[in-house]
CSV table of C-alpha atoms in Angstrom, one decimal:
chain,number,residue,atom,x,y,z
P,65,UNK,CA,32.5,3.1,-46.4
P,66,UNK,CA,36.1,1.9,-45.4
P,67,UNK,CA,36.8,0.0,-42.5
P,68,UNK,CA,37.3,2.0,-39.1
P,69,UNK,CA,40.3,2.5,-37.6
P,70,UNK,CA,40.4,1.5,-33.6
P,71,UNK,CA,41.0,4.2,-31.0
P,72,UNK,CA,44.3,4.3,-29.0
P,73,UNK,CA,41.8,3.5,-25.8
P,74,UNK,CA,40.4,0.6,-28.0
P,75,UNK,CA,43.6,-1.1,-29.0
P,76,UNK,CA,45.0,-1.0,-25.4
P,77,UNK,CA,41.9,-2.1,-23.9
P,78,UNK,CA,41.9,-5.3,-26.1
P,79,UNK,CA,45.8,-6.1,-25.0
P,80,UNK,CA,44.3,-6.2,-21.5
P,81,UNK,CA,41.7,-7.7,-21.8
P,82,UNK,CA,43.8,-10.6,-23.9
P,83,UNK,CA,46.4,-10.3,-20.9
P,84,UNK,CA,43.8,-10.9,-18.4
P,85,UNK,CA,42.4,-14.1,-20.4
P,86,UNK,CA,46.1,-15.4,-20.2
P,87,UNK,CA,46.1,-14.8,-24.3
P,88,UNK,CA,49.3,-13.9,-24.6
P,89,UNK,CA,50.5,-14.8,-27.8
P,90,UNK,CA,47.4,-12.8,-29.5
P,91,UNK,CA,48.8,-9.6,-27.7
P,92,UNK,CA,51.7,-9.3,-30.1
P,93,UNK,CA,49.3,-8.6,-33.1
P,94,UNK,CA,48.5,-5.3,-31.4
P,95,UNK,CA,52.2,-4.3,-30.8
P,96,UNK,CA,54.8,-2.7,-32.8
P,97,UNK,CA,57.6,-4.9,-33.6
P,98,UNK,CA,59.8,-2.7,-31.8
P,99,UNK,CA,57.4,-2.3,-28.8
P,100,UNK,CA,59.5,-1.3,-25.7
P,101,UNK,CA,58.1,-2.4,-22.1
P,102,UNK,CA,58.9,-1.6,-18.7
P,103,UNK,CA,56.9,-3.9,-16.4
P,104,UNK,CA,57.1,-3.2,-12.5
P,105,UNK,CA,56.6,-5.8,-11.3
P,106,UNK,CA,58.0,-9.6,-12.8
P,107,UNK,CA,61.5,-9.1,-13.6
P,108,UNK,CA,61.3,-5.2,-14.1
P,109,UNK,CA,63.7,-3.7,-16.6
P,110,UNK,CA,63.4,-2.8,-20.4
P,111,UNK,CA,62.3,-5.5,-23.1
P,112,UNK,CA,62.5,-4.7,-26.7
P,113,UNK,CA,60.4,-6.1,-29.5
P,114,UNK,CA,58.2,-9.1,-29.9
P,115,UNK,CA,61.2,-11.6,-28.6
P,116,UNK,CA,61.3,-9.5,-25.6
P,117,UNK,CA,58.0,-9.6,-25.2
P,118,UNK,CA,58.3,-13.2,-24.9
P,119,UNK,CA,61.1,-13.9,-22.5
P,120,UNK,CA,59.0,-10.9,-20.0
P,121,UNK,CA,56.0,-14.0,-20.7
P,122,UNK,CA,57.9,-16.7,-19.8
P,123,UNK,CA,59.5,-15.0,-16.6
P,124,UNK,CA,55.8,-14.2,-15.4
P,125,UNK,CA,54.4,-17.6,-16.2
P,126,UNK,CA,57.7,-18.9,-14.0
P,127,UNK,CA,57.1,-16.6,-11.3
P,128,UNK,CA,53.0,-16.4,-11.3
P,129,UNK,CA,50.7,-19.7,-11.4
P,130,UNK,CA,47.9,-17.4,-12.1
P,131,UNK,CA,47.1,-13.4,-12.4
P,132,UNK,CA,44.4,-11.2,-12.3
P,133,UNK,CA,43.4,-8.0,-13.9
P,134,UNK,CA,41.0,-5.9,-13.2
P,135,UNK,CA,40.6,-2.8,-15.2
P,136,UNK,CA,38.7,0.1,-13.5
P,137,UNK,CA,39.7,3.1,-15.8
P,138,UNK,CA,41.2,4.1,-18.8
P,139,UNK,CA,41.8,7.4,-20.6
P,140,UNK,CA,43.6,9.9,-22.1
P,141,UNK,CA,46.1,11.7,-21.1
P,142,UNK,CA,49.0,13.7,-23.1
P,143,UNK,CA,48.8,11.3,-26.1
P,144,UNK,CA,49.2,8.4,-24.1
P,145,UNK,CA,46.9,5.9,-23.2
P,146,UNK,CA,46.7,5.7,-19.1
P,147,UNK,CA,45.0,2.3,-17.6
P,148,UNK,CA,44.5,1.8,-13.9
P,149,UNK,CA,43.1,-1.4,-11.9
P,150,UNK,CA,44.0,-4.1,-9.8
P,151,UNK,CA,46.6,-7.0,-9.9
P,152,UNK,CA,46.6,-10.2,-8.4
P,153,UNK,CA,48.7,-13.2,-8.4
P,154,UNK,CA,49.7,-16.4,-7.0
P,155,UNK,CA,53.3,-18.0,-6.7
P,156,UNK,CA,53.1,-22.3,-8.2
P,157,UNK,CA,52.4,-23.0,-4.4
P,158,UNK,CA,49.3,-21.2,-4.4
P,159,UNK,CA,50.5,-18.4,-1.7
P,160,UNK,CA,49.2,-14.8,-2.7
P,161,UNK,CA,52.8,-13.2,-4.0
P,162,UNK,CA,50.9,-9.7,-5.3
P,163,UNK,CA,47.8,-7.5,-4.5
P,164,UNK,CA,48.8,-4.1,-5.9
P,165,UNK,CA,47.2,-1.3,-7.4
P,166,UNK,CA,48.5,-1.2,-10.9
P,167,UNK,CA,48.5,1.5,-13.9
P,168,UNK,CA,49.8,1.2,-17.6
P,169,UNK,CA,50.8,3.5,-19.8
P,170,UNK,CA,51.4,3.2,-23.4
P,171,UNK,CA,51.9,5.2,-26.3
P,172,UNK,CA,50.9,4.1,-30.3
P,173,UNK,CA,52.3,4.4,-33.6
P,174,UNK,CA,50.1,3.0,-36.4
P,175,UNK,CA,47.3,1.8,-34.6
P,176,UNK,CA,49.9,-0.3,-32.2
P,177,UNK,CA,51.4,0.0,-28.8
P,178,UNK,CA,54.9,1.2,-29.4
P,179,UNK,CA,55.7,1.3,-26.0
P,180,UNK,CA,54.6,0.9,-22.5
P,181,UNK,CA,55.3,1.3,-18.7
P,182,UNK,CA,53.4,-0.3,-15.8
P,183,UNK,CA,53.9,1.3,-12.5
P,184,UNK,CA,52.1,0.5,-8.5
P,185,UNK,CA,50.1,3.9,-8.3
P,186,UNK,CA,48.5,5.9,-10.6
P,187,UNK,CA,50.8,9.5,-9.7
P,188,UNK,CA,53.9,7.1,-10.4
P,189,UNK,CA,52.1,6.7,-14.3
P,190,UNK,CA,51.1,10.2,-14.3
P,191,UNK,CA,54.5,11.3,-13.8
P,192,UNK,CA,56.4,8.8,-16.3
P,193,UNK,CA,53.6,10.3,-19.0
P,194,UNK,CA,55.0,13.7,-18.2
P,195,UNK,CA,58.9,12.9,-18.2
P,196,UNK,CA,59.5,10.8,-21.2
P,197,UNK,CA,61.0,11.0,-23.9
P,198,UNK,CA,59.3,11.1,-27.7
P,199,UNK,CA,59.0,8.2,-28.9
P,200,UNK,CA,61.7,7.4,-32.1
């Protein structure tokens, strides 16, 4: 019996839950090296592999003193994996800076997140999972 092969669903649901336990670094073994991700919120824009990865880190952690995650679905839709919750966070003064809806969408090649989206409403993810582009 070989070893079993994690789900799409499970693989993204570990990168959150690392995210939300502040485990950054860990998250980079579940991406591709060429990962693509376009945050909303935090310095929003497109970052590109595991080095991007890391700057989008080290703007949040400047920005946010702490965050939190709350998953409350995740499924399937279109090949993509589509996460929705709640977000949290507080500024290094301690002053509430977000309380937002949040959804994530990411796509996989081999078993890893090849690239991702976050958006403020679940329609907003819905409709990104519709429009884009195949992956390369």
């Amino acid at each position: 019996m070989g070893v079993r092969t994690r789900s799409n669903s499970e693989v993204f649901q570990k990168v959150w839950e690392l995210y939300a336990a502040g485990r950054g670094p860990e998250i980079l073994e579940h991406l591709d090296p060429e990962v693509e991700w376009r945050p909303a919120l935090v310095d929003p824009g497109s970052y590109h592999g595991h080095d991007g990865m890391r700057a989008w880190a080290a703007a949040s952690s400047r920005a946010w003193k702490s965050v939190t995650v709350v998953l409350e679905s995740l499924r399937e839709v279109d090949g993509c994996v589509v996460a929705s919750g709640r977000i949290s966070a507080l500024d290094h003064h301690g002053d509430q800076v977000v309380d937002s809806e949040v959804a994530c969408v990411a796509e996989f090649r081999d078993g890893r997140v090849a690239r991702a989206a976050s958006f403020l409403s679940d329609d907003d993810a819905l409709a990104w999972v519709s429009a884009r582009p195949a992956l390369p």
